mmCIF file of N, CA and C and ligand atoms in Angstrom:
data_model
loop_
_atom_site.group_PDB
_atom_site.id
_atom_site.type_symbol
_atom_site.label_atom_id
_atom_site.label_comp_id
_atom_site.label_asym_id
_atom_site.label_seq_id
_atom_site.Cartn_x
_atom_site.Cartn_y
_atom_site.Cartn_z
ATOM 1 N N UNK A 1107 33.485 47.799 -36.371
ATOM 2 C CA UNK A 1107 34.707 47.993 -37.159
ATOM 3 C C UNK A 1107 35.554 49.086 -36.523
ATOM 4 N N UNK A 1108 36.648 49.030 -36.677
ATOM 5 C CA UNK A 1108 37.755 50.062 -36.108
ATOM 6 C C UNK A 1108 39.022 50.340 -37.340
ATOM 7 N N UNK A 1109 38.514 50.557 -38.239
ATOM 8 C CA UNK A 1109 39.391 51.174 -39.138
ATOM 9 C C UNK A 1109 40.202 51.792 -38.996
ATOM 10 N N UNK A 1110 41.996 51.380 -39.470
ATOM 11 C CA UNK A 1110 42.774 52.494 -39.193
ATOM 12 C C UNK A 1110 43.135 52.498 -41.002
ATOM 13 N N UNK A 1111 43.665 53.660 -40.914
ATOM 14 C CA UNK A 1111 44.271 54.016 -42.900
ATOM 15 C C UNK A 1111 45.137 54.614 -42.746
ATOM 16 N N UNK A 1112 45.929 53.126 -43.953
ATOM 17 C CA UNK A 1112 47.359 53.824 -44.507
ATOM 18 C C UNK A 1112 47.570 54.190 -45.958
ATOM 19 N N UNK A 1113 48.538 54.663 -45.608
ATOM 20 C CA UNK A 1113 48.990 55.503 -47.515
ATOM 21 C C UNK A 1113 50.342 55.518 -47.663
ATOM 22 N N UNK A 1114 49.875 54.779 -48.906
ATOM 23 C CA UNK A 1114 51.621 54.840 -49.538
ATOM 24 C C UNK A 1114 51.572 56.063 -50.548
ATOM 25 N N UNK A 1115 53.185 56.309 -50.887
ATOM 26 C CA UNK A 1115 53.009 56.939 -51.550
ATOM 27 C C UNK A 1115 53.800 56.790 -52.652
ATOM 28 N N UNK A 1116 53.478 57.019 -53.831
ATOM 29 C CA UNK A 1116 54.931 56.720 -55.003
ATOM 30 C C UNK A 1116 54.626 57.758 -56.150
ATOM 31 N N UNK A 1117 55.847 57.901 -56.869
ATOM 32 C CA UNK A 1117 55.797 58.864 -58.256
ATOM 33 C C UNK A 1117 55.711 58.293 -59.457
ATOM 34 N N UNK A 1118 55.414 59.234 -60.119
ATOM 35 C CA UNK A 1118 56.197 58.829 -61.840
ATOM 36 C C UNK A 1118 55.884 60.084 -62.786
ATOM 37 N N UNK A 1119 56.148 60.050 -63.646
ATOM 38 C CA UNK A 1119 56.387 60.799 -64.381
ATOM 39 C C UNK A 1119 56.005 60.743 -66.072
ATOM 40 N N UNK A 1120 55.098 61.474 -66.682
ATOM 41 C CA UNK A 1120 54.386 61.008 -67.356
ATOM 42 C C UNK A 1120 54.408 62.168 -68.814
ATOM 43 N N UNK A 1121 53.945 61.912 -69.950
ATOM 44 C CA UNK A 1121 53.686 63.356 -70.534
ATOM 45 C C UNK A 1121 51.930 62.764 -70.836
ATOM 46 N N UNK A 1122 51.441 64.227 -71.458
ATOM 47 C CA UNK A 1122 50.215 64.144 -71.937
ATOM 48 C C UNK A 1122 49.876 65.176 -72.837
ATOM 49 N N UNK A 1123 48.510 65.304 -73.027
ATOM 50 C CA UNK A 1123 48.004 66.455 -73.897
ATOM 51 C C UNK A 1123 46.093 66.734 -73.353
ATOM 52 N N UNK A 1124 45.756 67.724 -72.908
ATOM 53 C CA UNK A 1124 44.159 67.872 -73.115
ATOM 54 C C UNK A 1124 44.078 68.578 -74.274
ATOM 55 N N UNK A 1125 43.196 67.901 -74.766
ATOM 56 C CA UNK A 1125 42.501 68.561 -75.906
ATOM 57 C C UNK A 1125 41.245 67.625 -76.248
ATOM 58 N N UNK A 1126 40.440 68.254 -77.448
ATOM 59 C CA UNK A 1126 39.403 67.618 -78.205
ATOM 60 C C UNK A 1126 40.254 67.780 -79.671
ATOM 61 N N UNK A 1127 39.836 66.704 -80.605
ATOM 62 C CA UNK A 1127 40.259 67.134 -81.237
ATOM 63 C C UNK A 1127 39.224 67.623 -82.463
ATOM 64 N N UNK A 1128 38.396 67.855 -82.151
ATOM 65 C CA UNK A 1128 37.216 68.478 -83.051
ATOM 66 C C UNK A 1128 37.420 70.212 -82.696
ATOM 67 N N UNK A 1129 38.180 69.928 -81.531
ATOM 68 C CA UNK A 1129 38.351 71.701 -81.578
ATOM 69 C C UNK A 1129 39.623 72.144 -82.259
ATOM 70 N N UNK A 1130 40.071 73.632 -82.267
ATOM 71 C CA UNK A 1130 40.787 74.056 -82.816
ATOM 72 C C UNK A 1130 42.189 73.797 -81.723
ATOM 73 N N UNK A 1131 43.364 74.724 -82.131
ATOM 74 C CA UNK A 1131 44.151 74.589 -81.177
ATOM 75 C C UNK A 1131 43.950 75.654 -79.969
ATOM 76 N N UNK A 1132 43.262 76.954 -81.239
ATOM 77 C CA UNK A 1132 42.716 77.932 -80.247
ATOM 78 C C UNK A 1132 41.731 77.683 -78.913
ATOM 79 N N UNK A 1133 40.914 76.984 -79.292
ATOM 80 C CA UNK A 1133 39.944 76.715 -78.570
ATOM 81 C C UNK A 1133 40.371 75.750 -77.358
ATOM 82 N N UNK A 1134 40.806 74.724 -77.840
ATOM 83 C CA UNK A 1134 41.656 74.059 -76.684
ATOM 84 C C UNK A 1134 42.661 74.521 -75.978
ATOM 85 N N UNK A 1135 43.502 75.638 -76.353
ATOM 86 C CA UNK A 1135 44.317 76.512 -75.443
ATOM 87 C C UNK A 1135 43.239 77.265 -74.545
ATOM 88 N N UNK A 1136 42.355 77.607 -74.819
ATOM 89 C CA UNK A 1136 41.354 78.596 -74.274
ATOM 90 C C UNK A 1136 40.836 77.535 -73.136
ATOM 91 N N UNK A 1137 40.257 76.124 -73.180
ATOM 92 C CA UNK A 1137 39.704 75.902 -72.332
ATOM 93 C C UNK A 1137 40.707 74.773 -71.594
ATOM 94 N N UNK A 1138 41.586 74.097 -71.856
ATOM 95 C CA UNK A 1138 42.745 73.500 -71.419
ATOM 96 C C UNK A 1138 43.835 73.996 -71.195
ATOM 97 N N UNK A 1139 44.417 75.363 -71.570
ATOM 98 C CA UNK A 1139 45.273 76.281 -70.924
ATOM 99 C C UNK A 1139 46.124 75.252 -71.573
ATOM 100 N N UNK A 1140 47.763 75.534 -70.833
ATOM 101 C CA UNK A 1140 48.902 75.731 -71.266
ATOM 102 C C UNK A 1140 49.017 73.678 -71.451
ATOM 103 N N UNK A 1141 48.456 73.107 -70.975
ATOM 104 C CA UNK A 1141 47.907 71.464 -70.943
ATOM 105 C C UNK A 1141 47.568 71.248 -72.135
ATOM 106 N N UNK A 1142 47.244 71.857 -72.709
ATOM 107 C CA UNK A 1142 46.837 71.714 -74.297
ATOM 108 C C UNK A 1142 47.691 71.661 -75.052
ATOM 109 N N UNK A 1143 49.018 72.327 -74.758
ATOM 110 C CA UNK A 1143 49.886 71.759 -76.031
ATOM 111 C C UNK A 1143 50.396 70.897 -77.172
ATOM 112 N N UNK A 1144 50.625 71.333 -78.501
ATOM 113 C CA UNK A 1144 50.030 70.589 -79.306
ATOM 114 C C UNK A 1144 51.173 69.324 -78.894
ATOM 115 N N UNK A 1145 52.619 69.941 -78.891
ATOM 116 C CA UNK A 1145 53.471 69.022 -78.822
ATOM 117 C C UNK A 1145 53.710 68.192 -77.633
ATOM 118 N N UNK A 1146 52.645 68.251 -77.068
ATOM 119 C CA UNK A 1146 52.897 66.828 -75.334
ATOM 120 C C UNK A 1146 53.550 68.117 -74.477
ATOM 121 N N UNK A 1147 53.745 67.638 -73.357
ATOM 122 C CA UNK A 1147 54.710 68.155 -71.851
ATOM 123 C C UNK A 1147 54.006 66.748 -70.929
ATOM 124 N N UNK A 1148 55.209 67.188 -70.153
ATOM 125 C CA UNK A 1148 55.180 66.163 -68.666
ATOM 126 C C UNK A 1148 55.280 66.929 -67.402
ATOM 127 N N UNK A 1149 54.389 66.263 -66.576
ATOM 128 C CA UNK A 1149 54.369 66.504 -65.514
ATOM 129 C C UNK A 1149 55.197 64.977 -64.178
ATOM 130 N N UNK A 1150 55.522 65.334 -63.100
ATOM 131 C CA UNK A 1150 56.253 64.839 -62.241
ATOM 132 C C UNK A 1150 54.456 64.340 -61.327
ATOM 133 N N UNK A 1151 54.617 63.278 -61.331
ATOM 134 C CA UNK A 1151 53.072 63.265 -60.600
ATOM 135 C C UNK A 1151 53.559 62.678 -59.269
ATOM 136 N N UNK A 1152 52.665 62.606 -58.428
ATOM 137 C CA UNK A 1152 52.310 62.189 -56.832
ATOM 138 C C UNK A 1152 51.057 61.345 -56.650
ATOM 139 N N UNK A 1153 51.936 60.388 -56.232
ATOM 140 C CA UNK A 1153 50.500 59.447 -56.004
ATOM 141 C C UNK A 1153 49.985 59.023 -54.614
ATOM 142 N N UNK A 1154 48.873 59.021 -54.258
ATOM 143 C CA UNK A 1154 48.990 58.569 -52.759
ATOM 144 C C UNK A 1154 47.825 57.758 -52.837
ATOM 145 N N UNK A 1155 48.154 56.346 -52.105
ATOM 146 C CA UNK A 1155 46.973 55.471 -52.338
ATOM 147 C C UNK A 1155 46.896 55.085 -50.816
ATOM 148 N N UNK A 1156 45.310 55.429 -50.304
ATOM 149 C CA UNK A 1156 45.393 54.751 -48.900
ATOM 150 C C UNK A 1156 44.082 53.923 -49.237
ATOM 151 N N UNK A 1157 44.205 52.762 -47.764
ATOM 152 C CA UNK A 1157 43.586 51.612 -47.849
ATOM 153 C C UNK A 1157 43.096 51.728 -46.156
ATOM 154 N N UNK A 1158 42.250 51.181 -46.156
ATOM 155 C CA UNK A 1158 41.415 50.779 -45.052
ATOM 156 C C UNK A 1158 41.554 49.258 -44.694
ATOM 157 N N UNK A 1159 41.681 49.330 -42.980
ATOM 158 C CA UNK A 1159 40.831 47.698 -42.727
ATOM 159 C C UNK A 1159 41.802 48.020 -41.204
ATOM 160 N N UNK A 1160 41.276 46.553 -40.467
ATOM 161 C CA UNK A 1160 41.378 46.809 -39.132
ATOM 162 C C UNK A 1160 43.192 45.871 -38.836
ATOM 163 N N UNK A 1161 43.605 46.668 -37.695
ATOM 164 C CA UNK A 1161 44.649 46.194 -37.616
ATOM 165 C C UNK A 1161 44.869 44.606 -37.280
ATOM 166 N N UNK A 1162 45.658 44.366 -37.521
ATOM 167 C CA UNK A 1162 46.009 42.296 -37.443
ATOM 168 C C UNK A 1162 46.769 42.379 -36.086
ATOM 169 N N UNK A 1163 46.125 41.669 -35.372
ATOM 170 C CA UNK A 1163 46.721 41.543 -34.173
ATOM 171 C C UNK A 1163 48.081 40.802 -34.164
ATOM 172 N N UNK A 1164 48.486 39.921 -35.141
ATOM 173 C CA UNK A 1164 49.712 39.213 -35.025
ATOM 174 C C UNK A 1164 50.890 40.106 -35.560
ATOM 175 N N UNK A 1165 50.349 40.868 -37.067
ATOM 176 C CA UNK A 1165 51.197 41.689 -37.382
ATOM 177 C C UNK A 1165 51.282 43.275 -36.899
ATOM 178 N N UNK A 1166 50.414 43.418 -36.598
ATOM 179 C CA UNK A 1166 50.181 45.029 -35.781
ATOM 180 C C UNK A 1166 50.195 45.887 -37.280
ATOM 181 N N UNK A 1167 49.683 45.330 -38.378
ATOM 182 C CA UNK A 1167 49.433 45.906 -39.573
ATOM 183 C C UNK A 1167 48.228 45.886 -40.230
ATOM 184 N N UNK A 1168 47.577 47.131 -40.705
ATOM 185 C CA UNK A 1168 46.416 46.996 -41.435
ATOM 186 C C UNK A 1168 46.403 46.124 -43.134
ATOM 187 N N UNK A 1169 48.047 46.495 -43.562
ATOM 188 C CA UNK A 1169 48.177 45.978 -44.667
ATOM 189 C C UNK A 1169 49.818 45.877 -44.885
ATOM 190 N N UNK A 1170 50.507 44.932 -45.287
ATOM 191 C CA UNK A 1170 51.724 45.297 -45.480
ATOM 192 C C UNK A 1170 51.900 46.190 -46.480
ATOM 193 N N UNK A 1171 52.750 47.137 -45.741
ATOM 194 C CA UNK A 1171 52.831 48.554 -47.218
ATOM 195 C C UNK A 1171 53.801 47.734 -48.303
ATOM 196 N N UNK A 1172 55.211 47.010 -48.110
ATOM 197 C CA UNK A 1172 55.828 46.442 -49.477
ATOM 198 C C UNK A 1172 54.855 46.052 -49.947
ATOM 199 N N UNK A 1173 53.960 45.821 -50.050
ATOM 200 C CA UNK A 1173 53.066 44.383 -50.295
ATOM 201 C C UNK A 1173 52.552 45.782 -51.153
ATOM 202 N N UNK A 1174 51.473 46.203 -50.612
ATOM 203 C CA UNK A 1174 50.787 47.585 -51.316
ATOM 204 C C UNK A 1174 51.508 48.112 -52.708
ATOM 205 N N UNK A 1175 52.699 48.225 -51.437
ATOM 206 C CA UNK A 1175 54.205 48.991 -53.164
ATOM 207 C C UNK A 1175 53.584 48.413 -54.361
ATOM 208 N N UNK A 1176 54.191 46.981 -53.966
ATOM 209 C CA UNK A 1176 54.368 46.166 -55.546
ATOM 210 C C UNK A 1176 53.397 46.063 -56.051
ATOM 211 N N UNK A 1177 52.058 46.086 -55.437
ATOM 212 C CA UNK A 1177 50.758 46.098 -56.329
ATOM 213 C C UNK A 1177 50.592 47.572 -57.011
ATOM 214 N N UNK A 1178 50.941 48.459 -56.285
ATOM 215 C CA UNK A 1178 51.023 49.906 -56.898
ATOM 216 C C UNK A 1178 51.516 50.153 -58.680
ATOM 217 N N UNK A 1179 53.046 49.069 -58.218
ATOM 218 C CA UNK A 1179 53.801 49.385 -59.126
ATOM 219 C C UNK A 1179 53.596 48.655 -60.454
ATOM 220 N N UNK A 1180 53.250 47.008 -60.138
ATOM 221 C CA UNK A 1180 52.957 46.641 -61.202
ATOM 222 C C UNK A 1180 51.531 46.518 -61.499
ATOM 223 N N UNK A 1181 50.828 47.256 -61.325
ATOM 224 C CA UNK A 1181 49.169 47.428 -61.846
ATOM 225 C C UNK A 1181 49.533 48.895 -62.613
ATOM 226 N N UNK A 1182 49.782 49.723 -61.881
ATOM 227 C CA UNK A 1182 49.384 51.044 -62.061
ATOM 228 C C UNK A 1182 51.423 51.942 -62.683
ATOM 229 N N UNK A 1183 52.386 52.163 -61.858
ATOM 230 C CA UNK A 1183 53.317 53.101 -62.004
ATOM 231 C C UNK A 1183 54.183 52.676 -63.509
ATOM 232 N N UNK A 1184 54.563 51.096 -63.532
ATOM 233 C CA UNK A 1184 55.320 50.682 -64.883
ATOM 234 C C UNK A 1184 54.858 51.259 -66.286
ATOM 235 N N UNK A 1185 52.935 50.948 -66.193
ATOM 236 C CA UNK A 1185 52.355 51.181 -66.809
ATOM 237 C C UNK A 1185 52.356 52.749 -67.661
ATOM 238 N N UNK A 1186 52.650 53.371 -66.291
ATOM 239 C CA UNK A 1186 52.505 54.826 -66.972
ATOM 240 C C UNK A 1186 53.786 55.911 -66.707
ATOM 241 N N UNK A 1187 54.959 55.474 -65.993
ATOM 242 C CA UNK A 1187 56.065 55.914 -65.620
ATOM 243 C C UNK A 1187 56.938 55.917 -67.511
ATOM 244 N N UNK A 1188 57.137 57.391 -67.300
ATOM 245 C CA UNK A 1188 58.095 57.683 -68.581
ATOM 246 C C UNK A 1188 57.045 57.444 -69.938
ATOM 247 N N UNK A 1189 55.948 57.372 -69.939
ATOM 248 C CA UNK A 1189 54.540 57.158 -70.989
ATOM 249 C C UNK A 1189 54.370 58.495 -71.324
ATOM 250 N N UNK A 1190 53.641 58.266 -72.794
ATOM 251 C CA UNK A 1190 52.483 59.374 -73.334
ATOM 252 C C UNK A 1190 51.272 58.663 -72.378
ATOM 253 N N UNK A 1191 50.325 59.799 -72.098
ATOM 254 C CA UNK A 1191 49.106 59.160 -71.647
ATOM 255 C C UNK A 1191 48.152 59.066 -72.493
ATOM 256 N N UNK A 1192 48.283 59.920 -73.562
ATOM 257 C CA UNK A 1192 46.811 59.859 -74.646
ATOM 258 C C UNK A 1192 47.507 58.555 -75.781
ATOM 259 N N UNK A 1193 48.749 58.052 -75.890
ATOM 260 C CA UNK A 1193 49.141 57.436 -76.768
ATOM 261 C C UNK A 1193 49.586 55.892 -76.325
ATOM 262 N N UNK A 1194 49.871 55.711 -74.817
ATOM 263 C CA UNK A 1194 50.845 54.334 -74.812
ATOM 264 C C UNK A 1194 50.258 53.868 -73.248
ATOM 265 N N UNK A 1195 49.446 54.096 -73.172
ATOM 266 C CA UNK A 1195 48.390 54.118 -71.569
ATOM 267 C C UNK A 1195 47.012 52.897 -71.925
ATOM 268 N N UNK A 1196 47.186 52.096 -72.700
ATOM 269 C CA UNK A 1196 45.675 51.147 -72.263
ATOM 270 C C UNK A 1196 45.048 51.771 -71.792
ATOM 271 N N UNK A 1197 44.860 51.773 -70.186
ATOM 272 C CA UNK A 1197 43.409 51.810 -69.653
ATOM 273 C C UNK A 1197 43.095 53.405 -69.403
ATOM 274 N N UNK A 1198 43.760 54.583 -70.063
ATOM 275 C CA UNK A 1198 43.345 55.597 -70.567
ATOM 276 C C UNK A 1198 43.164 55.952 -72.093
ATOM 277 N N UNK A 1199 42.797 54.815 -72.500
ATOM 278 C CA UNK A 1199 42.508 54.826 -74.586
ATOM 279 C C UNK A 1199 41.453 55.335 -74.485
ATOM 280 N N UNK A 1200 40.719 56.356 -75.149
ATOM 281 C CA UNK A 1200 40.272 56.591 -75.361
ATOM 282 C C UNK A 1200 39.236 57.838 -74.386
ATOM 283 N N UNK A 1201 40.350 58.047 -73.176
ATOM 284 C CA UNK A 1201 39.787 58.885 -72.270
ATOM 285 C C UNK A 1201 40.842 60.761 -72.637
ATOM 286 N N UNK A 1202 39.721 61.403 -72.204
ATOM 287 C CA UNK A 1202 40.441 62.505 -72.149
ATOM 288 C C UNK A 1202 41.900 62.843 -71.015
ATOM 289 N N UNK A 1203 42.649 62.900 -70.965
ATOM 290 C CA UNK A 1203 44.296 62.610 -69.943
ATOM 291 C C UNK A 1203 44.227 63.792 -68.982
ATOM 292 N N UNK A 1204 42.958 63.718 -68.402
ATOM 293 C CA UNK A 1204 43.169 64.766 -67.248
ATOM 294 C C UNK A 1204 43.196 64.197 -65.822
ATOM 295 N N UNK A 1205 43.904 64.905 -64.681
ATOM 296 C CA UNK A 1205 44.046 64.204 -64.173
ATOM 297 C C UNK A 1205 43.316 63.700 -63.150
ATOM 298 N N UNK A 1206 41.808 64.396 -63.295
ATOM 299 C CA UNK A 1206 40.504 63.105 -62.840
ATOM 300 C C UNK A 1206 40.053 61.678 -63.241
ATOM 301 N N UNK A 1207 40.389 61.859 -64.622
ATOM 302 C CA UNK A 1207 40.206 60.855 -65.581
ATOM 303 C C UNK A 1207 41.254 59.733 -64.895
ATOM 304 N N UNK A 1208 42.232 60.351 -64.907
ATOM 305 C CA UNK A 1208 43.587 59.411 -64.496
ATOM 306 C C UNK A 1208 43.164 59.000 -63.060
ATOM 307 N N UNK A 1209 42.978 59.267 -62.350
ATOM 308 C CA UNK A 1209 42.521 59.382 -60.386
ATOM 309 C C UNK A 1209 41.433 57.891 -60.649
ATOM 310 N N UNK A 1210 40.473 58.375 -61.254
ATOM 311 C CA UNK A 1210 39.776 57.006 -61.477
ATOM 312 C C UNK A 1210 39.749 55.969 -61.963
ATOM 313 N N UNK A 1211 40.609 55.996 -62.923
ATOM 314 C CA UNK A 1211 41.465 54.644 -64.065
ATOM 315 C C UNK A 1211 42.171 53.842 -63.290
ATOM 316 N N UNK A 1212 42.957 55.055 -62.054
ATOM 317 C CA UNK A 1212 44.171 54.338 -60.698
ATOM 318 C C UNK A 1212 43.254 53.332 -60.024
ATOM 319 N N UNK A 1213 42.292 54.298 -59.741
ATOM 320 C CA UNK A 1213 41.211 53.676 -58.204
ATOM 321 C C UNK A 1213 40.554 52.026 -59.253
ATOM 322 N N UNK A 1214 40.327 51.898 -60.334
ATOM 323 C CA UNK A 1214 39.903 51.041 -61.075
ATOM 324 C C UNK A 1214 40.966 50.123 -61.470
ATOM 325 N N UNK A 1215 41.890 50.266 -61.099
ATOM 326 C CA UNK A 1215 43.450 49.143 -61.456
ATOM 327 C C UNK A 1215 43.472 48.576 -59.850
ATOM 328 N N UNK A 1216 43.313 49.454 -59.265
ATOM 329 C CA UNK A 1216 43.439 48.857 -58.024
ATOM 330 C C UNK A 1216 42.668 48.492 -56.590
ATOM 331 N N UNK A 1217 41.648 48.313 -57.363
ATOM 332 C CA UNK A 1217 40.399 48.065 -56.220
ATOM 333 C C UNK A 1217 40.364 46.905 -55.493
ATOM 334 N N UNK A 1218 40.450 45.937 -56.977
ATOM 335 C CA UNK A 1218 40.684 44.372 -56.931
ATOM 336 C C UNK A 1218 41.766 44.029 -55.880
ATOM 337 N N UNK A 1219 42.561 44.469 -56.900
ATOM 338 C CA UNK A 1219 43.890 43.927 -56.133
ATOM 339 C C UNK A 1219 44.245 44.377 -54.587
ATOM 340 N N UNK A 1220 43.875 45.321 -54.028
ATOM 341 C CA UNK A 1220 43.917 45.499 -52.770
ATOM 342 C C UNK A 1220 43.301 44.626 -51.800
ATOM 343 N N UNK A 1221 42.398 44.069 -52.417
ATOM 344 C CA UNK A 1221 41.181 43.007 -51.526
ATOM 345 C C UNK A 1221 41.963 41.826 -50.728
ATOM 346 N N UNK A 1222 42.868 41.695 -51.958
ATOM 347 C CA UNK A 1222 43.889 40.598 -51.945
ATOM 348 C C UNK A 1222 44.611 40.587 -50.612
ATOM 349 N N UNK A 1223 45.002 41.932 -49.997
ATOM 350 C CA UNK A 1223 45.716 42.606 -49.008
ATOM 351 C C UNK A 1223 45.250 41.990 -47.856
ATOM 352 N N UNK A 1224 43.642 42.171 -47.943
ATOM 353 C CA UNK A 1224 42.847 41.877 -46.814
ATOM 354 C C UNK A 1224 42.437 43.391 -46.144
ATOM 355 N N UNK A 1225 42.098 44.045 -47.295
ATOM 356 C CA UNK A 1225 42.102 45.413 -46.852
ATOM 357 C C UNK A 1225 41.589 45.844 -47.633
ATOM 358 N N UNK A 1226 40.406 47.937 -47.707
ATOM 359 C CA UNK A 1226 40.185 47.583 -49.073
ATOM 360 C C UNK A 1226 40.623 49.581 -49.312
ATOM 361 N N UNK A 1227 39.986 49.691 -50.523
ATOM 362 C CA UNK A 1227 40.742 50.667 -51.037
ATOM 363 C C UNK A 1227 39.643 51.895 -50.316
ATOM 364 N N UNK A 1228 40.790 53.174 -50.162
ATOM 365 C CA UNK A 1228 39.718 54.610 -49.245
ATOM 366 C C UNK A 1228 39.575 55.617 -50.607
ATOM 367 N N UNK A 1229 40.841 55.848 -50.995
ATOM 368 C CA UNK A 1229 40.809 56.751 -51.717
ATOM 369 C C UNK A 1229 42.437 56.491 -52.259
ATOM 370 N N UNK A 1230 42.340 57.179 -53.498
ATOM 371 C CA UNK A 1230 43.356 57.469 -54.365
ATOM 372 C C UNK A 1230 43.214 59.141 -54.949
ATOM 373 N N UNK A 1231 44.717 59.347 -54.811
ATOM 374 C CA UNK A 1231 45.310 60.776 -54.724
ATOM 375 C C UNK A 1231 45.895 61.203 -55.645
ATOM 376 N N UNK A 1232 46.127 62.505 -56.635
ATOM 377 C CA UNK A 1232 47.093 62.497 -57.686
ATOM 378 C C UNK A 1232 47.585 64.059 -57.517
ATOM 379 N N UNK A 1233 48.638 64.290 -57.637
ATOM 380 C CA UNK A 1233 48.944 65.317 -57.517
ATOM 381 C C UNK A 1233 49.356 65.822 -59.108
ATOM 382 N N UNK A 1234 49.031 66.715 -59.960
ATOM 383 C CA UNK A 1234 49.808 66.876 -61.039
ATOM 384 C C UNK A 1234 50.965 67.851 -60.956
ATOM 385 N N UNK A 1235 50.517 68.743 -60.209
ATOM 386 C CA UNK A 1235 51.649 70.147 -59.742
ATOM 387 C C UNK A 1235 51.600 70.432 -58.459
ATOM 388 N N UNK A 1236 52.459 70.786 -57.884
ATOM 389 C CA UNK A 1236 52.327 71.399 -56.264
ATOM 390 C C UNK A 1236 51.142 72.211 -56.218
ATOM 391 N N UNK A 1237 50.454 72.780 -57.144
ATOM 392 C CA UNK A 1237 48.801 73.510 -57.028
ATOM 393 C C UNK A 1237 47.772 72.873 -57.170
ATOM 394 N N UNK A 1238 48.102 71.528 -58.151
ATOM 395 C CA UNK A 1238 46.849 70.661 -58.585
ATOM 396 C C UNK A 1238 46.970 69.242 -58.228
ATOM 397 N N UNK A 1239 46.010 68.647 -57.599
ATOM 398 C CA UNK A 1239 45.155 67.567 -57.402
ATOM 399 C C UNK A 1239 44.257 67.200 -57.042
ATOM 400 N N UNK A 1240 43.838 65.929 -57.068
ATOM 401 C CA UNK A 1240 42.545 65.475 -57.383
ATOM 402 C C UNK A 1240 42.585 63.996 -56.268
ATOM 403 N N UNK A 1241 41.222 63.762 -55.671
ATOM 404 C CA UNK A 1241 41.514 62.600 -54.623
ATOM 405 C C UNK A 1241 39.685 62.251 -55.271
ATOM 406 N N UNK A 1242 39.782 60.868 -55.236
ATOM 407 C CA UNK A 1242 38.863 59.893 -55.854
ATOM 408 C C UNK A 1242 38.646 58.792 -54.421
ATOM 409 N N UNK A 1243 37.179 58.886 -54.043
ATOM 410 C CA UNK A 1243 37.071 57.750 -53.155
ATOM 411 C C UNK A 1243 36.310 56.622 -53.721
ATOM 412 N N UNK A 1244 36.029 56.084 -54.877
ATOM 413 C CA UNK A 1244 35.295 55.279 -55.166
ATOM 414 C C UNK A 1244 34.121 55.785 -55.786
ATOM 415 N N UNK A 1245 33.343 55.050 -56.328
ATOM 416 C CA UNK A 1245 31.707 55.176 -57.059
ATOM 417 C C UNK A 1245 30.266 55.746 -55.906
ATOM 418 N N UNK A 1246 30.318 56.066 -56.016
ATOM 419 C CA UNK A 1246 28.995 56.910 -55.038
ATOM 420 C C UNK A 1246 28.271 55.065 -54.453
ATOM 421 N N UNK A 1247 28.021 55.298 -53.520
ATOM 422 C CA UNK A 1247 27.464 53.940 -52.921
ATOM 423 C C UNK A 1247 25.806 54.267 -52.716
HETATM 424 NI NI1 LIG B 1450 49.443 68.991 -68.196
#
């Protein structure tokens, strides 16, 4: 095999909340910090999804990136672009909205569908702030 990897990259923009709600507000400020707020905030997120597989000799491409885009967008960005995440997010019901939780929900929307590509998935990237993110390569093998 001779693997080369590409990455797209796309945004969106989301609100959320960490908390439990068996805890107080105190307590969840204490261990979720300023993320805890009772009333939601949003963050501007960064996404970077790269894919693996060997280049195509006809196209001189590992994967077409439009191609990638639109699977990006309609699996994963529609879904959660301009969303609550603890409230209007499906495939984060019932998860805590952090943004590991989220990193792996991505990598799980889009595993499948990359296959499709002829290519398969390396890792998925999330940025929540220019200080924080989180990169997910899959399930321990
Ligand atoms: Ni936050």
């Amino acid at each position: 095999m001779n693997n080369v990897y590409i990455t797209r990259k796309e945004r969106f923009n989301a609100a959320h909340r960490l908390f439990r709600p068996e805890f107080t507000d105190a307590e969840n400020l204490r261990i979720f910090g300023k993320c805890s707020n009772p009333n939601w905030h949003g963050h501007n997120y960064t996404l970077w999804v790269t894919v693996k597989g060997e280049v195509c000799n006809s196209t001189g491409f590992v994967a077409d990136l439009k191609e990638l885009s639109l699977i990006i967008n309609e699996k994963v960005i529609i879904l959660l672009d301009h969303r609550n995440i603890n409230l209007e997010v499906d495939f984060m019901s019932g998860k805590l909205a952090s943004t590991e939780n989220l990193t792996i929900a991505i990598w799980n929307k889009l595993d499948e569908p990359v296959k499709k590509l002829g290519a398969s998935l390396h890792c998925v990237k999330v940025e929540e702030t220019d200080n924080n993110m989180v990169e997910y390569f899959g399930p321990s093998k």
